[in-house]
Amino acid sequence: RSAYTWLLVGLVATALIVAIVRSERIADWLGRTGQRVVSWVMGKLHRTAVPDVSHAVHRFRDQLGVVIRQRGLVALGTAILSQVAWVIVLTVALRMMGIPESVLGLGEIFAVYALVMVITIIPLSPGGAGVPELLFISAFTTIAGTEWNAAITAGVFLYRLYYWFVPIPMAWILLKAVRRGKPMLPGTAEL
C-alpha cells in the first residue's frame, strides 16, 4: 500500500518503454511474450481473432522513434505535461466523489495511471472499450478497499467523461482559429 511501491511500478513501466524504443531485441522479446499472453487469454475466452501484438509493439517503437528524432525534447516535454494534466483531472474526479487523500494518495493515483497507460499501449479494442476503466477501478479498489468501490467507479467514469468530451470542443475551437476564413475541414484540393 506504500506510495513508493506504486512509484516503483511507474518507474519500471517507464523503463520498459525506454527499453522498447532503444532496443530492437527487447521490442522483439516483448512482442513475442505479449503475443503468447494475448493468444492464451483469447484462447481461454474462445476468441478466434487475436491482435498482432508484435506488430503493435514495433509500430509503437517506429512511430515513437520518428517523433523523437524529429522533435525529441519538445515532444517529450509536451507528452509529459499532457499526462500530468490527465493525472490531475483523474485526481480531481476522484476527490469530487469523496475519496480522500488518506485513502488514495497522489503517488498511488499517478502510479496506477502510469501502469494503465502502459498496459493499454497495445490497443485490443477501439478506444479501449472499457479496458482502461476496468483497470483503473480494479487497481484503485485494490488499494483503497471494497468499501470505496462505488465512489471509485463514479470518479473513474467522471474522469473518462472529461477525457473524451472536454478535448472535442477545444479541438473544434482551435481548428476554427487555425483555419480562419476557410471551411473547418479541408477539401480535396487542400489534401
Short mmCIF file of C-alpha atoms in Angstrom, two decimals:
data_model
loop_
_atom_site.label_atom_id
_atom_site.label_comp_id
_atom_site.label_asym_id
_atom_site.label_seq_id
_atom_site.Cartn_x
_atom_site.Cartn_y
_atom_site.Cartn_z
CA ARG A 1 0.00 0.00 0.00
CA SER A 2 3.05 2.19 0.03
CA ALA A 3 3.28 5.07 -2.43
CA TYR A 4 6.88 4.02 -3.01
CA THR A 5 5.72 0.65 -4.35
CA TRP A 6 3.43 2.37 -6.83
CA LEU A 7 6.16 4.82 -7.77
CA LEU A 8 8.45 1.84 -8.42
CA VAL A 9 5.78 0.30 -10.69
CA GLY A 10 5.59 3.57 -12.64
CA LEU A 11 9.37 3.71 -12.98
CA VAL A 12 9.53 0.10 -14.19
CA ALA A 13 6.82 0.85 -16.76
CA THR A 14 8.75 3.91 -17.95
CA ALA A 15 11.98 1.91 -18.15
CA LEU A 16 10.17 -0.73 -20.21
CA ILE A 17 9.00 1.89 -22.72
CA VAL A 18 12.52 3.34 -22.97
CA ALA A 19 13.94 -0.16 -23.45
CA ILE A 20 11.45 -0.88 -26.26
CA VAL A 21 12.46 2.30 -28.07
CA ARG A 22 16.19 1.79 -27.63
CA SER A 23 16.48 -1.95 -28.33
CA GLU A 24 15.09 -3.95 -31.24
CA ARG A 25 15.88 -7.16 -29.31
CA ILE A 26 13.79 -6.08 -26.31
CA ALA A 27 10.94 -4.98 -28.60
CA ASP A 28 11.06 -8.43 -30.30
CA TRP A 29 11.04 -10.22 -26.93
CA LEU A 30 8.19 -8.10 -25.59
CA GLY A 31 6.23 -8.63 -28.82
CA ARG A 32 6.67 -12.41 -28.66
CA THR A 33 5.88 -12.57 -24.95
CA GLY A 34 2.86 -10.27 -25.30
CA GLN A 35 1.63 -12.31 -28.27
CA ARG A 36 1.81 -15.54 -26.24
CA VAL A 37 -0.08 -13.95 -23.32
CA VAL A 38 -2.76 -12.39 -25.53
CA SER A 39 -3.16 -15.61 -27.55
CA TRP A 40 -3.56 -17.61 -24.34
CA VAL A 41 -6.12 -15.15 -22.91
CA MET A 42 -8.06 -15.03 -26.19
CA GLY A 43 -7.99 -18.83 -26.35
CA LYS A 44 -9.44 -19.03 -22.83
CA LEU A 45 -12.16 -16.58 -23.95
CA HIS A 46 -12.80 -18.74 -27.06
CA ARG A 47 -11.94 -15.85 -29.39
CA THR A 48 -10.55 -16.62 -32.80
CA ALA A 49 -9.43 -13.10 -33.69
CA VAL A 50 -6.14 -12.39 -31.92
CA PRO A 51 -4.50 -8.95 -32.26
CA ASP A 52 -0.96 -8.86 -33.63
CA VAL A 53 0.86 -7.71 -30.51
CA SER A 54 4.33 -7.96 -32.03
CA HIS A 55 3.32 -5.70 -34.91
CA ALA A 56 1.73 -3.21 -32.46
CA VAL A 57 4.91 -3.08 -30.34
CA HIS A 58 7.09 -2.50 -33.40
CA ARG A 59 4.69 0.11 -34.84
CA PHE A 60 4.74 1.92 -31.48
CA ARG A 61 8.54 1.74 -31.45
CA ASP A 62 8.87 3.04 -35.01
CA GLN A 63 6.39 5.88 -34.55
CA LEU A 64 7.97 6.96 -31.30
CA GLY A 65 11.43 6.79 -32.88
CA VAL A 66 10.37 9.12 -35.71
CA VAL A 67 8.88 11.62 -33.27
CA ILE A 68 11.96 11.52 -31.05
CA ARG A 69 14.34 12.06 -33.96
CA GLN A 70 12.30 14.94 -35.41
CA ARG A 71 11.00 16.71 -32.33
CA GLY A 72 12.66 14.89 -29.42
CA LEU A 73 12.69 17.12 -26.37
CA VAL A 74 9.66 19.22 -27.35
CA ALA A 75 7.58 16.08 -27.91
CA LEU A 76 8.77 14.53 -24.67
CA GLY A 77 8.00 17.66 -22.67
CA THR A 78 4.57 18.04 -24.25
CA ALA A 79 3.74 14.37 -23.67
CA ILE A 80 4.81 14.53 -20.04
CA LEU A 81 2.81 17.71 -19.42
CA SER A 82 -0.30 16.26 -21.05
CA GLN A 83 -0.09 13.08 -18.97
CA VAL A 84 0.45 15.08 -15.78
CA ALA A 85 -2.61 17.16 -16.68
CA TRP A 86 -4.71 14.00 -17.08
CA VAL A 87 -3.44 12.66 -13.74
CA ILE A 88 -4.60 15.93 -12.16
CA VAL A 89 -8.01 15.56 -13.85
CA LEU A 90 -8.27 11.97 -12.58
CA THR A 91 -7.30 13.08 -9.08
CA VAL A 92 -9.88 15.88 -9.11
CA ALA A 93 -12.59 13.48 -10.34
CA LEU A 94 -11.80 11.02 -7.53
CA ARG A 95 -11.73 13.82 -4.93
CA MET A 96 -15.08 15.14 -6.21
CA MET A 97 -16.55 11.71 -5.49
CA GLY A 98 -15.37 11.95 -1.89
CA ILE A 99 -12.23 9.82 -1.94
CA PRO A 100 -9.78 11.47 0.49
CA GLU A 101 -6.01 11.71 0.19
CA SER A 102 -5.67 9.24 3.08
CA VAL A 103 -7.42 6.54 1.01
CA LEU A 104 -5.80 7.18 -2.38
CA GLY A 105 -2.70 9.35 -2.33
CA LEU A 106 -1.42 11.29 -5.33
CA GLY A 107 1.53 8.90 -5.70
CA GLU A 108 -0.80 5.91 -5.86
CA ILE A 109 -3.07 7.62 -8.39
CA PHE A 110 -0.06 8.56 -10.52
CA ALA A 111 1.39 5.04 -10.38
CA VAL A 112 -1.94 3.40 -11.30
CA TYR A 113 -2.40 5.90 -14.13
CA ALA A 114 1.10 5.13 -15.47
CA LEU A 115 0.52 1.39 -15.22
CA VAL A 116 -2.84 1.61 -17.04
CA MET A 117 -1.30 3.74 -19.80
CA VAL A 118 1.50 1.19 -20.28
CA ILE A 119 -0.92 -1.74 -20.32
CA THR A 120 -3.19 -0.02 -22.85
CA ILE A 121 -0.37 0.98 -25.24
CA ILE A 122 -1.33 -2.06 -27.30
CA PRO A 123 -4.92 -1.37 -28.35
CA LEU A 124 -7.02 -4.52 -28.02
CA SER A 125 -10.20 -2.70 -29.00
CA PRO A 126 -11.25 0.73 -30.32
CA GLY A 127 -10.95 3.40 -27.64
CA GLY A 128 -10.11 0.79 -25.05
CA ALA A 129 -13.77 -0.33 -24.91
CA GLY A 130 -13.84 -0.30 -21.15
CA VAL A 131 -10.42 -1.85 -20.55
CA PRO A 132 -8.82 1.31 -19.07
CA GLU A 133 -11.87 1.88 -16.87
CA LEU A 134 -11.78 -1.71 -15.63
CA LEU A 135 -8.06 -1.43 -14.88
CA PHE A 136 -8.46 1.90 -13.04
CA ILE A 137 -11.39 0.63 -10.96
CA SER A 138 -9.69 -2.69 -10.15
CA ALA A 139 -6.38 -1.13 -9.14
CA PHE A 140 -7.90 1.71 -7.11
CA THR A 141 -10.31 -0.66 -5.35
CA THR A 142 -7.42 -3.00 -4.53
CA ILE A 143 -5.55 -0.11 -2.93
CA ALA A 144 -8.46 1.65 -1.22
CA GLY A 145 -10.63 -1.31 -0.26
CA THR A 146 -14.01 -2.52 -1.48
CA GLU A 147 -15.94 -0.02 0.67
CA TRP A 148 -14.76 2.69 -1.76
CA ASN A 149 -15.79 0.77 -4.90
CA ALA A 150 -18.86 2.90 -5.75
CA ALA A 151 -17.04 6.21 -5.28
CA ILE A 152 -14.04 4.96 -7.27
CA THR A 153 -16.27 3.77 -10.10
CA ALA A 154 -18.08 7.11 -10.21
CA GLY A 155 -14.77 9.01 -10.12
CA VAL A 156 -13.27 6.95 -12.94
CA PHE A 157 -16.33 7.44 -15.12
CA LEU A 158 -16.34 11.17 -14.40
CA TYR A 159 -12.68 11.27 -15.43
CA ARG A 160 -13.45 9.37 -18.64
CA LEU A 161 -16.23 11.84 -19.45
CA TYR A 162 -13.68 14.65 -19.14
CA TYR A 163 -11.15 12.61 -21.10
CA TRP A 164 -13.48 12.08 -24.05
CA PHE A 165 -15.67 15.17 -24.13
CA VAL A 166 -13.53 18.11 -22.97
CA PRO A 167 -10.93 17.85 -25.79
CA ILE A 168 -13.56 17.73 -28.55
CA PRO A 169 -14.94 21.28 -28.14
CA MET A 170 -11.40 22.57 -27.53
CA ALA A 171 -10.25 20.96 -30.78
CA TRP A 172 -13.14 22.49 -32.72
CA ILE A 173 -12.34 25.94 -31.32
CA LEU A 174 -8.64 25.58 -32.16
CA LEU A 175 -9.47 24.20 -35.61
CA LYS A 176 -11.74 27.17 -36.29
CA ALA A 177 -9.00 29.57 -35.15
CA VAL A 178 -6.30 27.90 -37.24
CA ARG A 179 -8.48 27.68 -40.37
CA ARG A 180 -9.77 31.25 -40.12
CA GLY A 181 -11.54 32.20 -43.34
CA LYS A 182 -11.54 28.62 -44.67
CA PRO A 183 -14.02 25.78 -44.21
CA MET A 184 -13.50 23.88 -40.94
CA LEU A 185 -12.49 20.67 -42.71
CA PRO A 186 -10.02 20.66 -45.61
CA GLY A 187 -11.41 19.99 -49.06
CA THR A 188 -9.95 17.64 -51.64
CA ALA A 189 -7.98 20.47 -53.25
CA GLU A 190 -6.09 21.10 -49.99
CA LEU A 191 -5.34 17.45 -49.41
#
